[in-house]
Amino acid sequence: NAGVTQTPKFQVLKTGQSMTLQCAQDMNHNSMYWYRQDPGMGLRLIYYSASEGTTDKGEVPNGYNVSRLNKREFSLRLESAAPSQTSVYFCASRALQGQETQYFGPGTRLLVL
Amino acid sequence: EDKVVQSPLSLVVHEGDTVTLNCSYEVTNFRSLLWYKQEKKAPTFLFMLTSSGIEKKSGRLSSILDKKELFSILNITATQTGDSAVYLCAGAGSGTYKYIFGTGTRLKVLA
């Protein structure tokens, strides 16, 4: 089992460019999450998907869109990148309601110039 | 608005010391509090706490929850350099899939 995988590991964008961060899990988990982590800010929830076919906004959704493509995959899209979106992005998954452990991917480091 | 506050923000100790990390929370319809350890990359799960006064223990790490005073502590005894990391706590409320994370405590253990 690979667990939670993310691609790419690192990306540099220019302001205004778009890109999609990919996340996949092979643990048959129902819920998936996208977080961003900035220095001194902890992890902040961008979007989450409680189950296949549903997505909901988290604390900081502006400037992002998501797609829960199937049970395994949950992608995060930046339509027009801004320097304020420079961050480390983590994807996570969780099995079932009542099972609290989130499993995190290795992260994507994004730099927007 | 729900929030989780951790203290101290950072801590430097020597090997063998005992440390206590604090996490206070205000979470609507509180369900659980979780502790994670984050070294260079992804956070890894340590403990989940749902009931007051019941200590969770794993080796030199232990944690306890006080639902009356709305806080949790994470204790690390006989610290080692491998304990150097950022320790995160997160709170979750009933009926929600969302977790609110604190900003973390950065622990550095010197040899």
Coordinates of C-alpha atoms in Angstrom, one line a residue:
Chain A
N1 CA 0.0 0.0 0.0
A2 CA 1.3 3.4 -1.0
G3 CA -1.1 5.2 1.4
V4 CA -1.7 8.8 0.3
T5 CA 0.3 10.0 -2.7
Q6 CA 0.6 13.5 -4.1
T7 CA 1.9 14.9 -7.3
P8 CA 3.9 17.0 -8.0
K9 CA 6.3 17.3 -5.0
F10 CA 7.4 20.8 -6.0
Q11 CA 6.1 23.3 -8.4
V12 CA 7.0 26.9 -9.4
L13 CA 4.3 29.0 -11.0
K14 CA 4.0 32.5 -12.3
T15 CA 1.2 34.7 -11.1
G16 CA -1.9 34.0 -13.1
Q17 CA -1.0 30.5 -14.2
S18 CA -3.2 27.5 -13.4
M19 CA -2.4 24.1 -12.1
T20 CA -3.9 21.0 -10.6
L21 CA -2.5 19.2 -7.5
Q22 CA -3.3 15.5 -7.6
C23 CA -4.0 13.3 -4.6
A24 CA -4.8 9.6 -4.5
Q25 CA -5.3 7.1 -1.7
D26 CA -5.3 3.3 -1.9
M27 CA -6.8 2.6 1.6
N28 CA -10.5 2.7 0.4
H29 CA -11.1 5.7 2.6
N30 CA -14.3 7.6 2.3
S31 CA -13.2 11.1 3.4
M32 CA -10.5 13.2 1.8
Y33 CA -9.1 16.6 2.7
W34 CA -6.9 19.4 1.3
Y35 CA -4.9 21.6 3.7
R36 CA -2.3 24.3 3.3
Q37 CA 0.4 24.9 5.8
D38 CA 2.2 28.3 6.1
P39 CA 4.8 29.2 8.7
G40 CA 3.3 30.0 12.0
M41 CA -0.2 29.1 10.8
G42 CA -0.6 25.4 11.4
L43 CA -2.7 23.4 9.0
R44 CA -5.7 25.2 7.5
L45 CA -8.5 23.3 5.7
I46 CA -9.1 24.4 2.1
Y47 CA -11.8 21.8 1.0
Y48 CA -12.9 18.4 2.0
S49 CA -14.9 15.6 0.6
A50 CA -16.9 13.5 3.1
S51 CA -17.6 10.8 0.5
E52 CA -17.4 10.2 -3.2
G53 CA -19.6 12.7 -5.0
T54 CA -19.6 15.4 -2.3
T55 CA -17.3 18.4 -1.6
D56 CA -17.5 21.2 0.9
K57 CA -15.6 24.4 1.7
G58 CA -13.2 24.5 4.6
E59 CA -11.6 27.6 6.3
V60 CA -9.8 29.1 3.3
P61 CA -11.4 28.0 0.0
N62 CA -11.1 31.2 -2.0
G63 CA -9.0 30.8 -5.1
Y64 CA -9.3 27.0 -5.2
N65 CA -11.6 24.4 -6.7
V66 CA -11.7 20.7 -6.1
S67 CA -12.9 17.5 -7.8
R68 CA -13.6 14.2 -6.1
L69 CA -13.0 12.2 -9.3
N70 CA -13.8 8.8 -7.7
K71 CA -13.3 7.3 -4.3
R72 CA -9.5 7.2 -4.7
E73 CA -8.7 10.6 -6.1
F74 CA -9.2 14.2 -4.9
S75 CA -7.7 17.0 -6.9
L76 CA -7.1 20.7 -6.0
R77 CA -7.1 23.3 -8.8
L78 CA -5.7 26.8 -8.7
E79 CA -7.3 28.6 -11.6
S80 CA -5.2 31.8 -11.4
A81 CA -2.3 31.4 -9.0
A82 CA -1.4 34.3 -6.7
P83 CA 1.8 34.8 -4.6
S84 CA -0.5 34.4 -1.5
Q85 CA -1.0 30.8 -2.5
T86 CA 2.7 30.0 -2.0
S87 CA 2.5 27.3 0.6
V88 CA 2.9 23.6 1.3
Y89 CA -0.2 21.6 0.4
F90 CA -1.2 18.4 2.2
C91 CA -3.8 15.9 1.1
A92 CA -5.2 13.6 3.8
S93 CA -7.8 10.8 4.0
R94 CA -9.8 9.2 6.7
A95 CA -11.7 5.9 6.8
L96 CA -15.1 6.2 8.3
Q97 CA -17.1 8.5 10.6
G98 CA -15.9 7.5 14.1
Q99 CA -12.4 6.7 12.9
E100 CA -10.6 9.9 13.5
T101 CA -7.1 9.1 12.2
Q102 CA -6.2 11.1 9.2
Y103 CA -3.4 9.8 7.0
F104 CA -1.4 12.5 5.2
G105 CA 0.4 12.6 1.9
P106 CA 4.0 13.8 1.7
G107 CA 3.0 17.3 0.6
T108 CA 3.4 19.6 -2.4
R109 CA 5.6 22.6 -2.1
L110 CA 4.2 25.4 -4.3
L111 CA 6.0 28.7 -5.1
V112 CA 4.1 31.4 -6.9
L113 CA 6.2 34.2 -8.3
Chain B
E1 CA -15.8 30.5 15.5
D2 CA -14.0 27.3 16.5
K3 CA -10.3 27.6 17.4
V4 CA -7.5 25.6 18.8
V5 CA -4.5 27.3 20.5
Q6 CA -1.2 25.7 21.3
S7 CA 1.5 26.8 23.7
P8 CA 4.3 27.4 23.8
L9 CA 5.0 28.2 20.2
S10 CA 8.5 26.8 20.5
L11 CA 10.6 25.0 23.1
V12 CA 14.3 24.1 23.4
V13 CA 15.3 21.4 25.9
H14 CA 18.2 19.0 26.5
E15 CA 18.1 15.3 26.2
G16 CA 16.6 13.6 29.2
D17 CA 14.3 16.6 30.1
T18 CA 10.5 16.2 30.4
V19 CA 8.3 18.5 28.4
T20 CA 4.6 19.4 28.6
L21 CA 2.9 20.8 25.5
N22 CA -0.5 22.5 25.9
C23 CA -3.5 22.7 23.7
S24 CA -6.7 24.6 24.5
Y25 CA -9.8 24.4 22.3
E26 CA -13.1 26.0 21.6
V27 CA -14.9 23.6 19.3
T28 CA -18.7 23.5 18.8
N29 CA -20.2 20.2 20.0
F30 CA -16.8 18.9 20.7
R31 CA -16.2 15.3 19.7
S32 CA -12.5 14.5 19.8
L33 CA -9.0 16.0 20.1
L34 CA -6.0 14.6 18.2
W35 CA -2.3 15.0 18.5
Y36 CA 0.1 14.7 15.6
K37 CA 3.9 14.8 15.2
Q38 CA 5.3 16.5 12.2
E39 CA 9.0 16.0 11.4
K40 CA 10.1 17.1 7.9
K41 CA 7.1 16.1 6.0
A42 CA 3.6 14.8 6.7
P43 CA 2.0 14.8 10.1
T44 CA 1.8 11.4 11.7
F45 CA -0.9 10.4 14.2
L46 CA -0.1 10.1 17.9
F47 CA -3.3 10.1 20.0
M48 CA -7.0 10.6 19.9
L49 CA -8.8 11.8 23.1
T50 CA -12.5 11.9 23.6
S51 CA -13.0 11.4 27.3
S52 CA -11.8 13.5 30.2
G53 CA -9.2 12.2 32.6
I54 CA -8.3 9.1 30.7
E55 CA -4.6 9.1 29.9
K56 CA -3.4 7.7 26.6
K57 CA 0.2 6.5 26.6
S58 CA 2.7 5.3 24.0
G59 CA 6.2 4.7 25.3
R60 CA 7.5 8.0 26.6
L61 CA 4.6 10.0 25.3
S62 CA 1.3 10.5 27.1
S63 CA -1.7 12.7 26.7
I64 CA -4.8 13.6 28.7
L65 CA -7.9 15.6 28.1
D66 CA -9.9 18.0 30.4
K67 CA -13.3 18.6 28.9
K68 CA -14.3 20.9 31.7
E69 CA -11.4 23.3 31.3
L70 CA -11.2 22.6 27.5
F71 CA -7.6 21.7 27.2
S72 CA -5.2 18.8 26.6
I73 CA -1.6 18.2 27.4
L74 CA 1.0 16.1 25.7
N75 CA 3.9 14.9 27.9
I76 CA 7.2 13.6 26.7
T77 CA 9.5 12.1 29.3
A78 CA 13.2 11.5 28.9
T79 CA 13.3 13.4 25.7
Q80 CA 15.6 12.3 22.8
T81 CA 16.9 14.2 19.8
G82 CA 14.5 12.1 17.7
D83 CA 11.6 13.9 19.5
S84 CA 12.5 17.1 17.7
A85 CA 9.5 18.0 15.6
V86 CA 6.4 20.2 15.4
Y87 CA 3.6 18.8 17.5
L88 CA 0.1 19.6 16.3
C89 CA -3.2 19.3 18.0
A90 CA -6.6 19.3 16.2
G91 CA -10.2 19.4 17.4
A92 CA -13.3 18.0 15.8
G93 CA -17.0 18.6 16.5
S94 CA -19.9 16.2 16.3
G95 CA -21.7 16.0 13.0
T96 CA -18.8 17.5 11.0
Y97 CA -15.9 16.1 9.0
K98 CA -13.8 19.1 9.7
Y99 CA -10.7 19.3 11.9
I100 CA -9.4 22.6 13.4
F101 CA -5.7 22.6 13.8
G102 CA -3.6 24.7 16.2
T103 CA -0.4 26.4 15.0
G104 CA 1.8 23.8 16.5
T105 CA 4.6 23.7 19.1
R106 CA 8.1 23.4 17.6
L107 CA 10.2 21.2 20.0
K108 CA 14.0 21.1 19.6
V109 CA 15.9 18.6 21.8
L110 CA 19.6 19.2 22.1
A111 CA 22.1 16.4 22.6

